[in-house]
PDB file of C-alpha atoms and ligand atoms in Angstrom:
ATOM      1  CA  UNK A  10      10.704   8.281  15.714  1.00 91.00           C
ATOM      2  CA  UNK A  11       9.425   8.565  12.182  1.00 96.00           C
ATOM      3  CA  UNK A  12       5.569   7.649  11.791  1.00 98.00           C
ATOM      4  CA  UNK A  13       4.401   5.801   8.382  1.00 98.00           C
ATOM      5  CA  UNK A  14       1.448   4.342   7.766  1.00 98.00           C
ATOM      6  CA  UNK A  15       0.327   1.165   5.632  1.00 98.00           C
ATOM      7  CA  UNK A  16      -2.663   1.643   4.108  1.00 98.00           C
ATOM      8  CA  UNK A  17      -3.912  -1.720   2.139  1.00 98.00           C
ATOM      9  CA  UNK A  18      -7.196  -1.901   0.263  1.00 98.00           C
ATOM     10  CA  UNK A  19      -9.550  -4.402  -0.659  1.00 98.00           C
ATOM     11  CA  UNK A  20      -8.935  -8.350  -1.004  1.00 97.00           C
ATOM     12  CA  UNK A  21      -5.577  -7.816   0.476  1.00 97.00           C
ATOM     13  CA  UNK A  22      -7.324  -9.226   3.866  1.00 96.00           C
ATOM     14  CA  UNK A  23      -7.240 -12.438   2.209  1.00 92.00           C
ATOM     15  CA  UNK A  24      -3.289 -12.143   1.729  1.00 94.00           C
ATOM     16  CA  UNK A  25      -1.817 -15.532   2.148  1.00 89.00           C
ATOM     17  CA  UNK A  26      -4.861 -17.626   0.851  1.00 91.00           C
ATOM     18  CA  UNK A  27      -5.567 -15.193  -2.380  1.00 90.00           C
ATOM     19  CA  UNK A  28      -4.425 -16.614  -5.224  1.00 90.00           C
ATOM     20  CA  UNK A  29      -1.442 -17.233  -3.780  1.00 90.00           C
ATOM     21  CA  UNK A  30       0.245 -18.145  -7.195  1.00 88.00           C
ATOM     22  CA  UNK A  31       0.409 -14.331  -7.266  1.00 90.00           C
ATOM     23  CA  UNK A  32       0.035 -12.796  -3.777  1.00 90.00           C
ATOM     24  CA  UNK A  33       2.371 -15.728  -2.025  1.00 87.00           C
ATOM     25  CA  UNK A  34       1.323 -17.944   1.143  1.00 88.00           C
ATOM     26  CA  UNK A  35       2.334 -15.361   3.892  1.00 91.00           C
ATOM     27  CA  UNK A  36      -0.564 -13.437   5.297  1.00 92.00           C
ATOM     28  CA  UNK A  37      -0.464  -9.702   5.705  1.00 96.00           C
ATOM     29  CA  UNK A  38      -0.561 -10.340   9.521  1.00 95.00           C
ATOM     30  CA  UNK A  39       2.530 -12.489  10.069  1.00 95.00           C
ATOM     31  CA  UNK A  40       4.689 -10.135   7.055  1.00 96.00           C
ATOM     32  CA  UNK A  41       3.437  -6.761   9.782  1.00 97.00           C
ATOM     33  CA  UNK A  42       5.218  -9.457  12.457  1.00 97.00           C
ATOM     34  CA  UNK A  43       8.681  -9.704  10.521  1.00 97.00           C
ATOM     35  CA  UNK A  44       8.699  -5.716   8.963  1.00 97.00           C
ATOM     36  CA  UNK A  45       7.801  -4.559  12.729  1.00 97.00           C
ATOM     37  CA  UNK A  46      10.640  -6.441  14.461  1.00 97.00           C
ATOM     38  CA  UNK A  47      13.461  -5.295  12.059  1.00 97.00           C
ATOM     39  CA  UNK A  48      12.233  -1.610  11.861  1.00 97.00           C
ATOM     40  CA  UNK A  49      11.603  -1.381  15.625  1.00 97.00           C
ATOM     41  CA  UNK A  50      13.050   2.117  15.451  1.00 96.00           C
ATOM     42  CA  UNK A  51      10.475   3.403  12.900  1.00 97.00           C
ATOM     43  CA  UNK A  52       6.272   3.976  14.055  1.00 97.00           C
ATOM     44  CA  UNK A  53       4.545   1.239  11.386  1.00 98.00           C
ATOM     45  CA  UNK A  54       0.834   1.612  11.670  1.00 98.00           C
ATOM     46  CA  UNK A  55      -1.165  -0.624   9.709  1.00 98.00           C
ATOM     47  CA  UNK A  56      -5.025  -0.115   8.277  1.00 98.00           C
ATOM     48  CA  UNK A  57      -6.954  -2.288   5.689  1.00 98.00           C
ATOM     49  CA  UNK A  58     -10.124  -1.973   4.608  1.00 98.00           C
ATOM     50  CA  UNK A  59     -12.482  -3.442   1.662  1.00 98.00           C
ATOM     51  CA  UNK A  60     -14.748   0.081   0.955  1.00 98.00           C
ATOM     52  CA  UNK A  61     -13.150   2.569  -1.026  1.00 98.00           C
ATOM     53  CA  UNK A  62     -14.325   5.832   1.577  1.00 98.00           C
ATOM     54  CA  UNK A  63     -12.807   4.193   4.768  1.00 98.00           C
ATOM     55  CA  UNK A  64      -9.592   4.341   2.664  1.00 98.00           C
ATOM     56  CA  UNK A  65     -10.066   8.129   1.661  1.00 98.00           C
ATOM     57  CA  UNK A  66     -10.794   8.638   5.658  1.00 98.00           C
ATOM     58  CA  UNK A  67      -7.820   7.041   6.811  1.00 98.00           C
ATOM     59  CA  UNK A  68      -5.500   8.829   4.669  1.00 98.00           C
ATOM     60  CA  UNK A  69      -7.300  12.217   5.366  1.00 98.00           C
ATOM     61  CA  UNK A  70      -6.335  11.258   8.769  1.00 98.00           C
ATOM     62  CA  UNK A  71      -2.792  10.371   8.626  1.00 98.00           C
ATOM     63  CA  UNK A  72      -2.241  12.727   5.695  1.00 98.00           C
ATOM     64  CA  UNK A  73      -0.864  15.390   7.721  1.00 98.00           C
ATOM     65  CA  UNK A  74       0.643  13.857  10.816  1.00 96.00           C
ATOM     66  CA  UNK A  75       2.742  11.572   9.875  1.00 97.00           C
ATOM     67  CA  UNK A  76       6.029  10.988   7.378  1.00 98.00           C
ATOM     68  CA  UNK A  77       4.741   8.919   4.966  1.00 98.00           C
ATOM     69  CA  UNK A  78       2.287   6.493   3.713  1.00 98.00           C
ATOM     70  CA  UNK A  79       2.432   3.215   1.921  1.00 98.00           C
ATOM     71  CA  UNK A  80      -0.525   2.859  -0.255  1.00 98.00           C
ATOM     72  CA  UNK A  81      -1.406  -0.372  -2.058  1.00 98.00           C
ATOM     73  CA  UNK A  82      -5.097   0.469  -3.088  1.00 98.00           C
ATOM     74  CA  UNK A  83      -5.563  -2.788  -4.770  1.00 98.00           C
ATOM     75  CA  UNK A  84      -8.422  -2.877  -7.501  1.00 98.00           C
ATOM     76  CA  UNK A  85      -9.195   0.413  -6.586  1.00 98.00           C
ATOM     77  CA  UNK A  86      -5.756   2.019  -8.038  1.00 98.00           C
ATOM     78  CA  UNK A  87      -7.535   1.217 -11.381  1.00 98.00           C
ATOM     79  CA  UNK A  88     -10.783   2.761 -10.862  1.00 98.00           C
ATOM     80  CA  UNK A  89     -10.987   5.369  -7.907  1.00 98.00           C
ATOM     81  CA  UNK A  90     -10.990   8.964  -8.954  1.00 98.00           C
ATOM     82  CA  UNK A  91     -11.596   9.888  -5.613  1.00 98.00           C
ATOM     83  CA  UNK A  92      -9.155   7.985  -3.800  1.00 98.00           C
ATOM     84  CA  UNK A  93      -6.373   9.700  -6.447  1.00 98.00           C
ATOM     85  CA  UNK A  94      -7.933  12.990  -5.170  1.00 98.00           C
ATOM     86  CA  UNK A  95      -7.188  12.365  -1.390  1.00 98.00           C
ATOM     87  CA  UNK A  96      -3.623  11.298  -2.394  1.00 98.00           C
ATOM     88  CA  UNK A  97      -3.649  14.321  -4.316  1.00 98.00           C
ATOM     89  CA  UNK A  98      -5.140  16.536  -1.253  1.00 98.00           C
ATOM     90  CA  UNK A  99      -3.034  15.420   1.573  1.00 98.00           C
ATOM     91  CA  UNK A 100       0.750  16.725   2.510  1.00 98.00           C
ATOM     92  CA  UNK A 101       2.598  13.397   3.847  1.00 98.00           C
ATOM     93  CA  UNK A 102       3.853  11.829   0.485  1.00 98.00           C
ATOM     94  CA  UNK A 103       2.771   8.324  -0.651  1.00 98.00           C
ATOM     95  CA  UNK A 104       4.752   5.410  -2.347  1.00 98.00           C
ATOM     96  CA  UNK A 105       2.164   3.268  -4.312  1.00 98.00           C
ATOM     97  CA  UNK A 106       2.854  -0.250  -4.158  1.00 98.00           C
ATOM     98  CA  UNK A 107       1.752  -3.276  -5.740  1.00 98.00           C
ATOM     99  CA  UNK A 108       2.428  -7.096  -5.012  1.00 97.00           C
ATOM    100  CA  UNK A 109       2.425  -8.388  -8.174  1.00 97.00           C
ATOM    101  CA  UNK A 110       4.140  -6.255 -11.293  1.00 97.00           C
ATOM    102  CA  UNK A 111       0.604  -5.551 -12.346  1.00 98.00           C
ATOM    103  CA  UNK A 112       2.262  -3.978 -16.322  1.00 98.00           C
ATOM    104  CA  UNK A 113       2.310  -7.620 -17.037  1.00 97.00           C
ATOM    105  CA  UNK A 114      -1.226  -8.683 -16.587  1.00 96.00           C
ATOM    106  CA  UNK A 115      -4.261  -7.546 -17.643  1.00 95.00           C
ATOM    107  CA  UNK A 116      -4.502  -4.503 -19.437  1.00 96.00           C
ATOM    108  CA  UNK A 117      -6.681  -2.669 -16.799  1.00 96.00           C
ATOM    109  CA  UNK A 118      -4.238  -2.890 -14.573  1.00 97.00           C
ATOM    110  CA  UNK A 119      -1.984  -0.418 -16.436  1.00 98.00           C
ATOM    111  CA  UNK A 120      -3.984   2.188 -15.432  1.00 98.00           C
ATOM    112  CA  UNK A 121      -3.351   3.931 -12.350  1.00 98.00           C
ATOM    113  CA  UNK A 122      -5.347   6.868 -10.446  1.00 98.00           C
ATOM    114  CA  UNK A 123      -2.667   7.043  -7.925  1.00 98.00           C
ATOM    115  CA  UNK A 124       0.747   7.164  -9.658  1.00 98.00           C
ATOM    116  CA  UNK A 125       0.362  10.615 -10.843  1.00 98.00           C
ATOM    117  CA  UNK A 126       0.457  11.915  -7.173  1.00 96.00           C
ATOM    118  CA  UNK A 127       2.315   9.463  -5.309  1.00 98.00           C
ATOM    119  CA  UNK A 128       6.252  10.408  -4.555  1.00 98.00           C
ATOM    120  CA  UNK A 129       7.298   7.056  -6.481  1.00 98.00           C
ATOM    121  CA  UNK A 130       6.166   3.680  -7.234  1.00 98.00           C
ATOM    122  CA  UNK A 131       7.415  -0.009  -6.213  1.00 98.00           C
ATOM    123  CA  UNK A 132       5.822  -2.948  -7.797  1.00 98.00           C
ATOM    124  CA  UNK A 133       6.634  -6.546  -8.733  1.00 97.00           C
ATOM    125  CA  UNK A 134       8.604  -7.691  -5.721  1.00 97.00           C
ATOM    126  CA  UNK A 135       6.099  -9.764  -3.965  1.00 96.00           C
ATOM    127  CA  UNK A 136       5.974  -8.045  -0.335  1.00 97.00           C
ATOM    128  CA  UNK A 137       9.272  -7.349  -0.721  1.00 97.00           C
ATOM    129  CA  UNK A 138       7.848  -3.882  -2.420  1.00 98.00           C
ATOM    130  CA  UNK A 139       6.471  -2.547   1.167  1.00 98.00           C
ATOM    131  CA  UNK A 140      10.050  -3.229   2.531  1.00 98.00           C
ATOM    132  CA  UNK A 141      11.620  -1.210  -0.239  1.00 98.00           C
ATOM    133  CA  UNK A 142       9.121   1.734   0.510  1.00 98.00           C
ATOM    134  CA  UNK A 143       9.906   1.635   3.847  1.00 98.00           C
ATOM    135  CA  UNK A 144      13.567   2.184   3.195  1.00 97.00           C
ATOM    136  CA  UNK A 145      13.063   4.666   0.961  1.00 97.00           C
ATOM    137  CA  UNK A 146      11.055   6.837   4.058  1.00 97.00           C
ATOM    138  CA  UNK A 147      13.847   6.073   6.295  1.00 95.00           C
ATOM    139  CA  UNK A 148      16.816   6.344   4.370  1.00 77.00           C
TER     140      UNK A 148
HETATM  141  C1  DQA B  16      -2.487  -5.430  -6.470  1.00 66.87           C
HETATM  142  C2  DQA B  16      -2.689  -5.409  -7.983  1.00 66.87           C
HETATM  143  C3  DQA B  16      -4.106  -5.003  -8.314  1.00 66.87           C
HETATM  144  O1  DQA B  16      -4.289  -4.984  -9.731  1.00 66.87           O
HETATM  145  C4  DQA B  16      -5.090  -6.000  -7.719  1.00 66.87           C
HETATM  146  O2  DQA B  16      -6.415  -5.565  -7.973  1.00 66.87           O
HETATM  147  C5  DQA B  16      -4.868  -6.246  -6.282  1.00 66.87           C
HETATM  148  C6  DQA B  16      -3.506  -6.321  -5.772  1.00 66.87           C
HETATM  149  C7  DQA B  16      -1.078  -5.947  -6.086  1.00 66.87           C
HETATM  150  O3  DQA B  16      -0.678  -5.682  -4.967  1.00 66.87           O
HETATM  151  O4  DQA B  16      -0.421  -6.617  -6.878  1.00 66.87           O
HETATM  152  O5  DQA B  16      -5.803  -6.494  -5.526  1.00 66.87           O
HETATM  153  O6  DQA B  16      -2.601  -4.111  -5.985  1.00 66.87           O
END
C-alpha cells in the first residue's frame, strides 16, 4: 500500500470558515472524509500545524519513509527559507499545492521557497489540487 502524507500549514485549520470566497465552505476535516473513502487502497496521513518548525519536523519524519508528500505550506511558501531547506533535505518527493491560484493575487504570493524543490506544482483548483496530487503519486 503506498504511504503519502498531507502536510497543511498555518490558517488552513480554519478551512471551511476562512474566507471562504477563496478557500470554499468545506472544512479540511470532512474533504480527508471524501479523499479517504475513494482512495481506500492508498495510506493518506494527514498533519496540520500553525508553527513553521512542527512543519520542518513532520516532514523530517515522513521524508524518508514514505512515497510522497503533499505540501501546502500556506503563508509560509512565501517566506520560509528553512522549510524550502527540509523539502530540499529529505528523499520522498513533494507536490506543492495551493487552494487558490495564488499568481493571481497579491504579488507576494508569486514567490515561492518550495517550488524549486518540489517534484511539481498544482494550484488553482480549489481542493480539487490535493486530489490531482494524489493521482499523480498513484498513477
Ligand atoms: C494558500 C495560498 C497562500 O498564499 C496563503 O497564504 C494560504 C493558502 C492556498 O492554498 O491557496 O494560506 O497556500
Amino acid at each position: 500500500m503506498k504511504k503519502l502524507t498531507i502536510i497543511n500549514g498555518p490558517n488552513l485549520n480554519l478551512l471551511g470558515k476562512r474566507e471562504p470566497n477563496i478557500y470554499g465552505s468545506l472544512s479540511f476535516t470532512e474533504f480527508l472524509e471524501e479523499i479517504k473513502q475513494k482512495y481506500a487502497h492508498v495510506e493518506i496521513d494527514y498533519f496540520q500545524s500553525n508553527i513553521e518548525g512542527e512543519l520542518i519536523d513532520k516532514l523530517h519524519e515522513v521524508g524518508f519513509n514514505h512515497d510522497g508528500i503533499i505540501l501546502n505550506a500556506a503563508a509560509y511558501t512565501h517566506t520560509s527559507v528553512g522549510l524550502g531547506d527540509a523539502v530540499k533535505a529529505i528523499e520522498t518527493p513533494v507536490i506543492e499545492v495551493h487552494i487558490s491560484n495564488t499568481f493571481n493575487r497579491e504579488e507576494f504570493r508569486h514567490q515561492s521557497y518550495i517550488s524549486p524543490n518540489a517534484r511539481g506544482v498544482i494550484l488553482g483548483f480549489g481542493l480539487q489540487s490535493y486530489e490531482l496530487a494524489i493521482q499523480s503519486f498513484i498513477n
